[in-house]
Backbone as a chain_set.jsonl record, in Angstrom:
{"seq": "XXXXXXXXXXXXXXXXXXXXXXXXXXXXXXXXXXXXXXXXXXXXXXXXXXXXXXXXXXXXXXXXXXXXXXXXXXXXXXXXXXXXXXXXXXXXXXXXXXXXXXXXXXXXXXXXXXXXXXXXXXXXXXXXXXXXXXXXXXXXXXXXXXXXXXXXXXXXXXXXXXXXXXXXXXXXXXXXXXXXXX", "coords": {"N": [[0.846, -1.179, 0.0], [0.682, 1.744, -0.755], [2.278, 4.512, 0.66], [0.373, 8.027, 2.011], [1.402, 11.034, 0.624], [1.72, 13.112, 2.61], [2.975, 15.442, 4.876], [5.264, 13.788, 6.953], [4.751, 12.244, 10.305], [6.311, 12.716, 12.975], [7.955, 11.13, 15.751], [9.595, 12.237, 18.608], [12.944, 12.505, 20.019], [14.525, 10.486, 22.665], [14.544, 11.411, 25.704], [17.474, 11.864, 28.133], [17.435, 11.156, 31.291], [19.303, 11.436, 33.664], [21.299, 13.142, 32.124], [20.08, 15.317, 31.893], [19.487, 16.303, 34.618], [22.017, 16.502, 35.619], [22.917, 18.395, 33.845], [21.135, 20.753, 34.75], [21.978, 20.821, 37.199], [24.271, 21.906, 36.353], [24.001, 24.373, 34.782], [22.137, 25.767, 35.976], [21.835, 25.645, 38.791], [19.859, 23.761, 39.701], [18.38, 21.102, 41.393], [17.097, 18.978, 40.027], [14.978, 15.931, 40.812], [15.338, 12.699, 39.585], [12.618, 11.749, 37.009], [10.959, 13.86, 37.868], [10.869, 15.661, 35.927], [11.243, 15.793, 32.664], [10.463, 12.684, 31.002], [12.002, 9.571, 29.824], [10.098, 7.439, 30.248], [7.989, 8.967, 29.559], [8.637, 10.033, 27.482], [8.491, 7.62, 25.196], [6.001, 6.573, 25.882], [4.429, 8.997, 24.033], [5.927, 8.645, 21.409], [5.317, 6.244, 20.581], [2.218, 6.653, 20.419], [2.587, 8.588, 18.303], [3.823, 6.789, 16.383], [1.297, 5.004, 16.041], [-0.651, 6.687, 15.037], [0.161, 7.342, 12.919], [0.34, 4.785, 11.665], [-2.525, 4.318, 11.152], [-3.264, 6.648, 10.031], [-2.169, 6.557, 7.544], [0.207, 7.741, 6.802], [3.974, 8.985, 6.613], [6.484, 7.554, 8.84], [8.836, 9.044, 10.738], [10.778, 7.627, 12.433], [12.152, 8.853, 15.257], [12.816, 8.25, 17.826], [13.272, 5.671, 18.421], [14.903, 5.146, 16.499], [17.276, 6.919, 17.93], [17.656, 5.662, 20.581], [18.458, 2.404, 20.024], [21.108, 3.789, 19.781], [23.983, 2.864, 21.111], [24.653, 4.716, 24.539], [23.623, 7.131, 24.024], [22.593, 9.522, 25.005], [25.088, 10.43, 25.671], [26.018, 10.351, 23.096], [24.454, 11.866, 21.07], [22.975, 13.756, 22.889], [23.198, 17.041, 24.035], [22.327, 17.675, 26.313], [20.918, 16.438, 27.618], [18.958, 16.524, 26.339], [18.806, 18.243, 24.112], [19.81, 18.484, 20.662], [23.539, 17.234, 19.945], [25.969, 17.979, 17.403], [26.079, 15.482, 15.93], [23.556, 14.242, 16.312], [22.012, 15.739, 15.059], [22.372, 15.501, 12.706], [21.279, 12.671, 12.665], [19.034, 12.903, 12.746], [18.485, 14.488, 10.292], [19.61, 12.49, 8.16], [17.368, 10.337, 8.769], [14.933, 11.913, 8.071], [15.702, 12.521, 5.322], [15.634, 10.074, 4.536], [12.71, 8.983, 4.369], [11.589, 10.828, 3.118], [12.943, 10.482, 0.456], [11.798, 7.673, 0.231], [9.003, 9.035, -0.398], [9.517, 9.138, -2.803], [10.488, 12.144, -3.05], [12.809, 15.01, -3.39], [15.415, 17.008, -2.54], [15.096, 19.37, -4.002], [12.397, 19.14, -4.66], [11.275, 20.437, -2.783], [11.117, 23.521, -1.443], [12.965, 26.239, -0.097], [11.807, 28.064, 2.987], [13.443, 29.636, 3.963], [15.907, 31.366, 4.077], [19.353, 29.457, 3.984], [21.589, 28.974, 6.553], [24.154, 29.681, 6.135], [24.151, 31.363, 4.003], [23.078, 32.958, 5.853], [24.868, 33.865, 8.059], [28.182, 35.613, 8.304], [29.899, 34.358, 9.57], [31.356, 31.491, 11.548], [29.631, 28.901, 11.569], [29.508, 26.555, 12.685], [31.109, 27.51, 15.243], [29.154, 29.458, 16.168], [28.852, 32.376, 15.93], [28.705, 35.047, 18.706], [28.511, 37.651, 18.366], [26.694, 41.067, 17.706], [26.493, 42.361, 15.274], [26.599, 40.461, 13.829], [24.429, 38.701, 14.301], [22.007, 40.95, 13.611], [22.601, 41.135, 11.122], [22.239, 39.13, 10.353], [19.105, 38.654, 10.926], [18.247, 40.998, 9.438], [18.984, 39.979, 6.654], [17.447, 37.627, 6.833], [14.889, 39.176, 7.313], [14.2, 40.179, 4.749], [14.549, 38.295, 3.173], [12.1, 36.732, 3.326], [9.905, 39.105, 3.302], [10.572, 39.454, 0.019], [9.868, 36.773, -0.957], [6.995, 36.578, 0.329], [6.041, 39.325, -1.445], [6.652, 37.672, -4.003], [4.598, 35.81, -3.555], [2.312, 37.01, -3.193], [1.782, 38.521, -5.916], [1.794, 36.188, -7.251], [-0.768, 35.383, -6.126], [-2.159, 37.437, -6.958], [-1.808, 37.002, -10.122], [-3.46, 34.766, -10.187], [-5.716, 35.31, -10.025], [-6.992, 36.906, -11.921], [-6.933, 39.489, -11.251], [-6.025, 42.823, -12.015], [-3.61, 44.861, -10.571], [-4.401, 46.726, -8.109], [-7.062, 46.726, -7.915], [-8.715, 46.272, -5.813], [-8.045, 43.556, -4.804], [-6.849, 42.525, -2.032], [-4.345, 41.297, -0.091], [-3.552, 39.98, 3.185], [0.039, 40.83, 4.826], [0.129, 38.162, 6.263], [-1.682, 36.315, 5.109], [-0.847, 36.004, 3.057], [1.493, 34.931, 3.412], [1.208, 32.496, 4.683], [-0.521, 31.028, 2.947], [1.629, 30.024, 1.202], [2.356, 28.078, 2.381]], "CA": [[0.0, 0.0, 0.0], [1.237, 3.799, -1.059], [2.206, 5.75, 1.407], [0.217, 9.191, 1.849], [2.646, 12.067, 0.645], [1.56, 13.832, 3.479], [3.831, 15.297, 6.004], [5.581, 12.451, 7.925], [4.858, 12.302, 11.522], [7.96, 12.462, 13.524], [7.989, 11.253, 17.433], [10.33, 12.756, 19.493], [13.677, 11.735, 20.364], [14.124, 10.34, 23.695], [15.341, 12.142, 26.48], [18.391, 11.4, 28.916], [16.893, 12.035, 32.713], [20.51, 11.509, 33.757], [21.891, 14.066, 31.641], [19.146, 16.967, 32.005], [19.469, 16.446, 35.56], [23.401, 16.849, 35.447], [22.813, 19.825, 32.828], [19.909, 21.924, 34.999], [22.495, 21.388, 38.372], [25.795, 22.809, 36.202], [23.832, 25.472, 34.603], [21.589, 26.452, 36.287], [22.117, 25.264, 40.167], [18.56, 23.739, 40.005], [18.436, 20.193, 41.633], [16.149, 17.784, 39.899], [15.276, 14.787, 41.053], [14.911, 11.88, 38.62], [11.485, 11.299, 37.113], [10.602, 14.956, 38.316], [10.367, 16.614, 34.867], [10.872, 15.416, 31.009], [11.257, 11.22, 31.282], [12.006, 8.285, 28.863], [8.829, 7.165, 29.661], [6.756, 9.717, 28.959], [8.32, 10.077, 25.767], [7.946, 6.554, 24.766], [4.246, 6.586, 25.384], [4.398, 9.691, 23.135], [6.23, 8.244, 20.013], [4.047, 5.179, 20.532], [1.271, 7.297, 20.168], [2.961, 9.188, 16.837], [3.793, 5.515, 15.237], [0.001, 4.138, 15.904], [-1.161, 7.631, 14.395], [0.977, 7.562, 11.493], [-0.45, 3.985, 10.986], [-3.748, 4.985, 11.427], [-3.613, 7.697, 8.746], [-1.16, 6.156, 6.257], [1.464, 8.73, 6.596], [4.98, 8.473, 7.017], [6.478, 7.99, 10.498], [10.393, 9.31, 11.455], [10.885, 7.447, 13.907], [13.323, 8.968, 15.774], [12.779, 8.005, 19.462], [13.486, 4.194, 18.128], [16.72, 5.625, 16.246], [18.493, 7.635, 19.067], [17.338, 4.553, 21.622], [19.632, 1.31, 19.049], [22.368, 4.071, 19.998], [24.614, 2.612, 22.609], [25.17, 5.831, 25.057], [22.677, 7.657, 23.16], [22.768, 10.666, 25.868], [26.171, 10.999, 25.519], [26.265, 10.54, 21.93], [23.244, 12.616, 20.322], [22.313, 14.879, 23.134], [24.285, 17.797, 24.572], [22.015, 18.114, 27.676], [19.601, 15.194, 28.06], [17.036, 16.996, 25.864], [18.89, 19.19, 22.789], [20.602, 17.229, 19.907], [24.304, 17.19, 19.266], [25.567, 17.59, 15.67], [25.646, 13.937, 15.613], [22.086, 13.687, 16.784], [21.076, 16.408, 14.282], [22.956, 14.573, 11.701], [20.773, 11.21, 12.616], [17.8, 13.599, 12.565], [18.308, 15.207, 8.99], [19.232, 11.062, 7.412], [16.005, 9.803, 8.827], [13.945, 12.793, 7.243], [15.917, 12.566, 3.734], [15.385, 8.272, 3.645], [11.556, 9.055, 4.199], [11.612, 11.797, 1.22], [13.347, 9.633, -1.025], [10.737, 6.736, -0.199], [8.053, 9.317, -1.194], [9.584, 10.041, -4.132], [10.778, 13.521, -3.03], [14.412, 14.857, -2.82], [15.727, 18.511, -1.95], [14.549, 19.823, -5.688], [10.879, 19.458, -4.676], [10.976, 20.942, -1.701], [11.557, 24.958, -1.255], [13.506, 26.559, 1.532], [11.083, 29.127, 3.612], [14.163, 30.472, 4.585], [17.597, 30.922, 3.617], [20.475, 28.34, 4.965], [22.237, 29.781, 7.678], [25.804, 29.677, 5.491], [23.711, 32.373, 3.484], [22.877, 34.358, 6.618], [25.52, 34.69, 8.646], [29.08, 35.473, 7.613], [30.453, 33.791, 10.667], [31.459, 30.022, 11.384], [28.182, 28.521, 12.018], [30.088, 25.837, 14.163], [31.019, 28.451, 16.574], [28.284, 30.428, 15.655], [29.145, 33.844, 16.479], [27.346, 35.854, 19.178], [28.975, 39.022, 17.789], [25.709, 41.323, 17.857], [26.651, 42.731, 14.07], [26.098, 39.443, 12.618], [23.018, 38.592, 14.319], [21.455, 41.788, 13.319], [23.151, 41.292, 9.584], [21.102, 37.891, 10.093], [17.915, 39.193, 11.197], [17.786, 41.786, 8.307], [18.628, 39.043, 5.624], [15.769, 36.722, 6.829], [13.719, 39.384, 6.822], [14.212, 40.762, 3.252], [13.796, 37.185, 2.036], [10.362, 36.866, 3.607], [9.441, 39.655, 2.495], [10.532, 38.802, -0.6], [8.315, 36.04, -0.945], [5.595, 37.293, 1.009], [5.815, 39.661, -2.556], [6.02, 36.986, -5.063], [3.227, 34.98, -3.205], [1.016, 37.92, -3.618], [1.919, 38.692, -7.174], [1.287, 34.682, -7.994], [-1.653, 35.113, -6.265], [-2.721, 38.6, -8.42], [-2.206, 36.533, -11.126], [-4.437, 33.309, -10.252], [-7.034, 35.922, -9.927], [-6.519, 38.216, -12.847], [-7.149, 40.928, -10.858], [-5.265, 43.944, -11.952], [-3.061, 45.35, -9.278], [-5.106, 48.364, -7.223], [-8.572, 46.175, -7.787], [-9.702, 45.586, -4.699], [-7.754, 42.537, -4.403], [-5.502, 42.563, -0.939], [-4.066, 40.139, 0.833], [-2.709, 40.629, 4.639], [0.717, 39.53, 4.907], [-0.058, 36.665, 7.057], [-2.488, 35.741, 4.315], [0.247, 35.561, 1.352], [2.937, 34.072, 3.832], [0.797, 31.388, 4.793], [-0.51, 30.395, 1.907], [2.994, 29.808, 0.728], [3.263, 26.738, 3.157]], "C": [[0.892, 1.242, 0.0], [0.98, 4.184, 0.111], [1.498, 6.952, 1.674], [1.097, 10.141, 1.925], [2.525, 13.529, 1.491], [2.696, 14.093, 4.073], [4.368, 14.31, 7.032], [5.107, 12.861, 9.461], [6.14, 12.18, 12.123], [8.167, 12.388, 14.963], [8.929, 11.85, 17.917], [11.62, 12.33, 19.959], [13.616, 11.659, 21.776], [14.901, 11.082, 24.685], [16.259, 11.662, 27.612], [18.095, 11.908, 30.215], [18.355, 12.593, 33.41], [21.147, 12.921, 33.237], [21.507, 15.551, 31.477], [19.536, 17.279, 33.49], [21.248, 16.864, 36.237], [23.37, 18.532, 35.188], [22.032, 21.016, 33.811], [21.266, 22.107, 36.603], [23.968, 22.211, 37.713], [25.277, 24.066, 35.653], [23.224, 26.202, 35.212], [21.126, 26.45, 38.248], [20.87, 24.811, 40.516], [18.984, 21.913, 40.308], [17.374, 18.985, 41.351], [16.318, 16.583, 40.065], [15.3, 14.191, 40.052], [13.774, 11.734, 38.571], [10.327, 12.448, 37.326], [10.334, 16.138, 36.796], [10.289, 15.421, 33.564], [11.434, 13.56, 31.602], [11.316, 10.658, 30.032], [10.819, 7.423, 28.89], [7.92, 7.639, 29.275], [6.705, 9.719, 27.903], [8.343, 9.034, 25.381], [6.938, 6.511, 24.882], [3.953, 7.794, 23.892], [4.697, 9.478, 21.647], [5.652, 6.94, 19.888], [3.3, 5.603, 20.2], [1.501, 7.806, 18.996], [3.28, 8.02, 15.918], [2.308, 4.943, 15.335], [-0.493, 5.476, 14.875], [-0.667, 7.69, 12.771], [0.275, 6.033, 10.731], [-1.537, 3.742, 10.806], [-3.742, 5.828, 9.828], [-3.008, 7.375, 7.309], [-0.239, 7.02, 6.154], [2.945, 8.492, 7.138], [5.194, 9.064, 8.421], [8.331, 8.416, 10.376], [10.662, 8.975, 12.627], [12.593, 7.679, 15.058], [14.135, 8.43, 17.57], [13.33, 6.273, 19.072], [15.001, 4.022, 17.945], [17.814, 5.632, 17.307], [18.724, 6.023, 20.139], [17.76, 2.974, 20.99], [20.397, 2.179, 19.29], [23.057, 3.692, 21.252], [25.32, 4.208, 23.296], [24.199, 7.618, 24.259], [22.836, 9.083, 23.755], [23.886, 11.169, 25.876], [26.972, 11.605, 24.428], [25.437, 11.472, 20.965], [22.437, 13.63, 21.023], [23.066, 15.425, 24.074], [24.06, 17.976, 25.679], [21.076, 17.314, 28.068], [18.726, 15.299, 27.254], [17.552, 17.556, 24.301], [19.95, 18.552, 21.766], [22.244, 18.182, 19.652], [24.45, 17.741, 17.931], [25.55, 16.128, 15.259], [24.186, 13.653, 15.707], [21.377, 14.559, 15.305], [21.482, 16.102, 12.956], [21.991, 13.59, 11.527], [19.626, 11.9, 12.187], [17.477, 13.731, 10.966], [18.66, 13.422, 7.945], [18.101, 10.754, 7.577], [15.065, 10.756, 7.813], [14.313, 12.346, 5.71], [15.481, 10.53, 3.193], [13.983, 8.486, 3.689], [11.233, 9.632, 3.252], [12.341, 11.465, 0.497], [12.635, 8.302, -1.315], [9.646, 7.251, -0.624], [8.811, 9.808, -2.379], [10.147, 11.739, -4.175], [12.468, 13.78, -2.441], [14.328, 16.806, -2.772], [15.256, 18.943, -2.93], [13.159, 20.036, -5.401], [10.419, 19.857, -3.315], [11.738, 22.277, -1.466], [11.809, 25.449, -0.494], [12.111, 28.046, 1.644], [11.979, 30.063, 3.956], [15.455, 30.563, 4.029], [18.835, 30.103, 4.575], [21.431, 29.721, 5.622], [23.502, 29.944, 7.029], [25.238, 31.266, 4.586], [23.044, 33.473, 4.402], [23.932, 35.089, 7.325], [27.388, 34.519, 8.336], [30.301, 35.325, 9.028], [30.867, 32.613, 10.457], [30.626, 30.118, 12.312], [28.359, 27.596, 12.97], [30.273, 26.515, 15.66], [30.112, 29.4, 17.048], [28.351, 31.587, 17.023], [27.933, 34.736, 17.62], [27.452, 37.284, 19.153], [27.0, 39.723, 17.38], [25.364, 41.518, 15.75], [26.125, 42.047, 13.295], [24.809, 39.037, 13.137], [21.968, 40.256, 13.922], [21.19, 41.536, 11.567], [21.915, 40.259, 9.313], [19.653, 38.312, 10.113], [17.712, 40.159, 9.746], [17.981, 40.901, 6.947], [17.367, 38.049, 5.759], [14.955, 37.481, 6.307], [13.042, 39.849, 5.626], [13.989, 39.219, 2.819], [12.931, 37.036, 2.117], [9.842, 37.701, 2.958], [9.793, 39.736, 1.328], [9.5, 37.798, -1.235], [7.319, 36.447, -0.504], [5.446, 38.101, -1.08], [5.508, 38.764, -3.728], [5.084, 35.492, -4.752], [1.811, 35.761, -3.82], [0.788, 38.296, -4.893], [1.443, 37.533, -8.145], [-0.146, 34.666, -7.561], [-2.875, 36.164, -6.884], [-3.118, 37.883, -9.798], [-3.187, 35.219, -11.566], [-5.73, 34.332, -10.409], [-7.543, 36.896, -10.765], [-7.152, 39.329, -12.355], [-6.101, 41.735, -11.147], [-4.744, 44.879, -10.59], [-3.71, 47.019, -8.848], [-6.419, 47.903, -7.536], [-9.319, 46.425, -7.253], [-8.787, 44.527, -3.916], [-6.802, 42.691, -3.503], [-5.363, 41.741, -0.433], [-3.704, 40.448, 2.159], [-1.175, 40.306, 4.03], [1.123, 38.544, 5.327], [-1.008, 35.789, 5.986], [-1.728, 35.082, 3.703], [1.609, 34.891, 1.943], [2.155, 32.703, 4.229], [0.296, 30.374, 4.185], [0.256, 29.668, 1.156], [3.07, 28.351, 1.126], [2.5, 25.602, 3.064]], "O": [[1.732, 1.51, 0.859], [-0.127, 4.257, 0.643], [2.51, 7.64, 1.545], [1.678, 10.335, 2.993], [3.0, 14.629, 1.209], [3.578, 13.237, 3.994], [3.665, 14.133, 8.027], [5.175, 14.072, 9.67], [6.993, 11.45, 11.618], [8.532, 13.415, 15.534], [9.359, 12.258, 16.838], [11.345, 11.322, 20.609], [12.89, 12.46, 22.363], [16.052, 11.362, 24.351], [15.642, 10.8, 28.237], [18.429, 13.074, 30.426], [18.582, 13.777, 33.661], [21.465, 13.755, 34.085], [22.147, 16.544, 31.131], [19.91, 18.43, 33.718], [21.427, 17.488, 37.283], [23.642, 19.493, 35.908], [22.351, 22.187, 33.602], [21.49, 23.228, 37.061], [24.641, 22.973, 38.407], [25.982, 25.035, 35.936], [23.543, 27.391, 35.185], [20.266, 27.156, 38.774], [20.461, 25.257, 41.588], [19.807, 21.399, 39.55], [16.92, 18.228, 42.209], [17.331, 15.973, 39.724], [15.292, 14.985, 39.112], [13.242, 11.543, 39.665], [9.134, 12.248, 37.098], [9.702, 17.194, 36.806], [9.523, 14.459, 33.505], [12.395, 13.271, 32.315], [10.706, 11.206, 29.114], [10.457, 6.766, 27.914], [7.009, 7.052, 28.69], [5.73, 9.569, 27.167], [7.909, 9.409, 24.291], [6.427, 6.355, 23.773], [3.35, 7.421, 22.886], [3.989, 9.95, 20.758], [5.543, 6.6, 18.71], [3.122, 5.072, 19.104], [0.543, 7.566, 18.261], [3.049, 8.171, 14.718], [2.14, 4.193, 14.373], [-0.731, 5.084, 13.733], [-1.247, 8.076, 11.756], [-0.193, 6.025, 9.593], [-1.704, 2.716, 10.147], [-4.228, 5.442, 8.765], [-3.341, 7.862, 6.229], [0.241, 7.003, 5.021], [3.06, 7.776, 8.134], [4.756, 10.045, 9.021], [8.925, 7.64, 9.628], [10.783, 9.668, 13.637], [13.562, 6.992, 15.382], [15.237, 8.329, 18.11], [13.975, 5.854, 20.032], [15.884, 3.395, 18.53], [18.758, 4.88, 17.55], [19.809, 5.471, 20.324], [17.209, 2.135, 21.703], [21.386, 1.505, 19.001], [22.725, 4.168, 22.338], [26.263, 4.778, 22.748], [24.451, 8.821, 24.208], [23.244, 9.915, 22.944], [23.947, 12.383, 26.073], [27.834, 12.482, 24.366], [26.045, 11.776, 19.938], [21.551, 14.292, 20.483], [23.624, 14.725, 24.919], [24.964, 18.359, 26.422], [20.377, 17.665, 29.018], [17.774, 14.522, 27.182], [16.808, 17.346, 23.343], [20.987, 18.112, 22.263], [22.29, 19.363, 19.309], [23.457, 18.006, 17.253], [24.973, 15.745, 14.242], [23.734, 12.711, 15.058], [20.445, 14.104, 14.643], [20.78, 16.547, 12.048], [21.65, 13.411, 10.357], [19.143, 11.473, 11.139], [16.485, 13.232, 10.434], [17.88, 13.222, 7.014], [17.445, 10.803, 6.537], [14.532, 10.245, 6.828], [13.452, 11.893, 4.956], [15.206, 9.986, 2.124], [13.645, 8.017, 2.602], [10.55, 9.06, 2.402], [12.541, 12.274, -0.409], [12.632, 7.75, -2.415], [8.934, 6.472, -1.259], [8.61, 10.938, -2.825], [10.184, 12.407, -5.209], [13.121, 13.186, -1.583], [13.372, 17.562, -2.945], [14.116, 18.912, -2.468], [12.643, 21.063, -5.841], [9.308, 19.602, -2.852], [12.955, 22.201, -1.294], [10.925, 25.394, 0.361], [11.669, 28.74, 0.727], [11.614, 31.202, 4.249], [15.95, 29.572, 3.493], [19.023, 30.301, 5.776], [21.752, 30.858, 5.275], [24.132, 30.69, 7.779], [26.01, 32.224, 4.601], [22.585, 34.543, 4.005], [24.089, 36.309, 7.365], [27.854, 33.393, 8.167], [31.256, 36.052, 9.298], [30.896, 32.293, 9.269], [30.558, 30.805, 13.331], [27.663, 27.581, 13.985], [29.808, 26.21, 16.758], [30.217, 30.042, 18.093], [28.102, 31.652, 18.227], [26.742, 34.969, 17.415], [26.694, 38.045, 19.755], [26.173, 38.963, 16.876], [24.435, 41.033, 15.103], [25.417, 42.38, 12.345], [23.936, 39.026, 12.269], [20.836, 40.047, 14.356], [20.15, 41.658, 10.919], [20.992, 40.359, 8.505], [19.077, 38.231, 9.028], [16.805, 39.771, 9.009], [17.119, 41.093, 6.088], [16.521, 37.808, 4.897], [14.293, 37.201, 5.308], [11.832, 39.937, 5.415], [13.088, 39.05, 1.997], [12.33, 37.091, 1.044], [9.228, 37.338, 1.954], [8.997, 40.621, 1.018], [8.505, 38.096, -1.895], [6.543, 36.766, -1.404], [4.822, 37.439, -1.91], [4.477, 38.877, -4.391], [4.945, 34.487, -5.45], [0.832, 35.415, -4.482], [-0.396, 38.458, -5.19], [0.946, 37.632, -9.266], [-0.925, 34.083, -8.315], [-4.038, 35.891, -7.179], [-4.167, 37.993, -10.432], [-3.54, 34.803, -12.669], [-6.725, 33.91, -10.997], [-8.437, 37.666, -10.412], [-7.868, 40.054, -13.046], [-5.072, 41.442, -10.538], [-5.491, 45.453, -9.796], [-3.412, 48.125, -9.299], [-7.199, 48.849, -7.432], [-10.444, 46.771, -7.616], [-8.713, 44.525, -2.687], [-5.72, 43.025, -3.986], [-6.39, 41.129, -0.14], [-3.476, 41.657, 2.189], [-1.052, 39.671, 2.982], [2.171, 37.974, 5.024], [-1.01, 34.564, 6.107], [-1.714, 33.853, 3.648], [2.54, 34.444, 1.273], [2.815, 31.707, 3.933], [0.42, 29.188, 4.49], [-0.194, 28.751, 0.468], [3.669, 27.508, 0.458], [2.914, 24.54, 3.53]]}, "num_chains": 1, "name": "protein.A"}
């Protein structure tokens, strides 16, 4: 049975109690117990719940909570604080997504960035990524010229679905013509 080329579902990876609870007493001098906030079981009921749903609807699943959890050391290896991925983890993250969009049939070509890649925003190393204010500003004003950007030739594509002549009547917000987009 075909897949639906819907949006995949994607559970959650799992979280390291161990390693949040490490992470919240070095940064932030807060003493959690175990079991006391985000657990491994909660999120296993949760990506249980996102693989029955996904088979339920016919849509693809990413299962990532399955992934990270076949890693031996998984917490040590894929998450920097119990909870936020590595680049290894966000590495495992971005394979799983691309083997699901190459079983629907879809590869980077049919799918359009909303945004521009961060190598095209900021003229920093993105490894160290700079907290120099200059370049986050530089960043912030390139996003937002590409949005708007689009936001323009959303509204212009959608002038022309409507052959309305520009000063009609016809307006869009631009939450209308950015959302439409997606």
């Amino acid at each position: 049975e075909e897949k639906n080329r819907n949006l995949p579902l994607t559970p959650p990876p799992p979280v390291s109690e161990p390693h949040r609870v490490a992470h919240a007493l070095k940064t932030y001098g807060i003493n959690l117990p175990l079991g006391s906030e985000r657990t491994v079981e909660a999120t296993s009921k949760y990506a249980a719940a996102c693989r029955d749903l996904a088979g339920e609807l016919n849509v693809p699943c990413v299962d990532l909570f399955s992934r990270f959890m076949a890693v031996e050391r998984y917490g040590d290896v894929l998450l920097n604080d119990g909870l936020h991925l590595t680049p290894r983890g966000n590495a495992m993250v971005a394979e799983a997504l691309v083997e699901v969009l190459q079983e629907l049939g879809l590869g980077a070509d049919d799918i359009g960035l909303d945004v521009p890649l961060w190598d095209m925003m900021l003229p920093c190393d993105v490894e160290g990524m700079s907290e120099d204010v200059d370049d986050l500003l530089l960043a912030e004003a390139v996003l937002e010229s590409h949005l708007n950007s689009r936001r323009r030739g959303v509204l212009a594509t959608r002038l022309e679905e409507t052959s309305a002549p520009p000063g009609s009547g016809e307006v869009l917000s631009n939450s209308q013509s950015f959302h439409s987009s997606s």
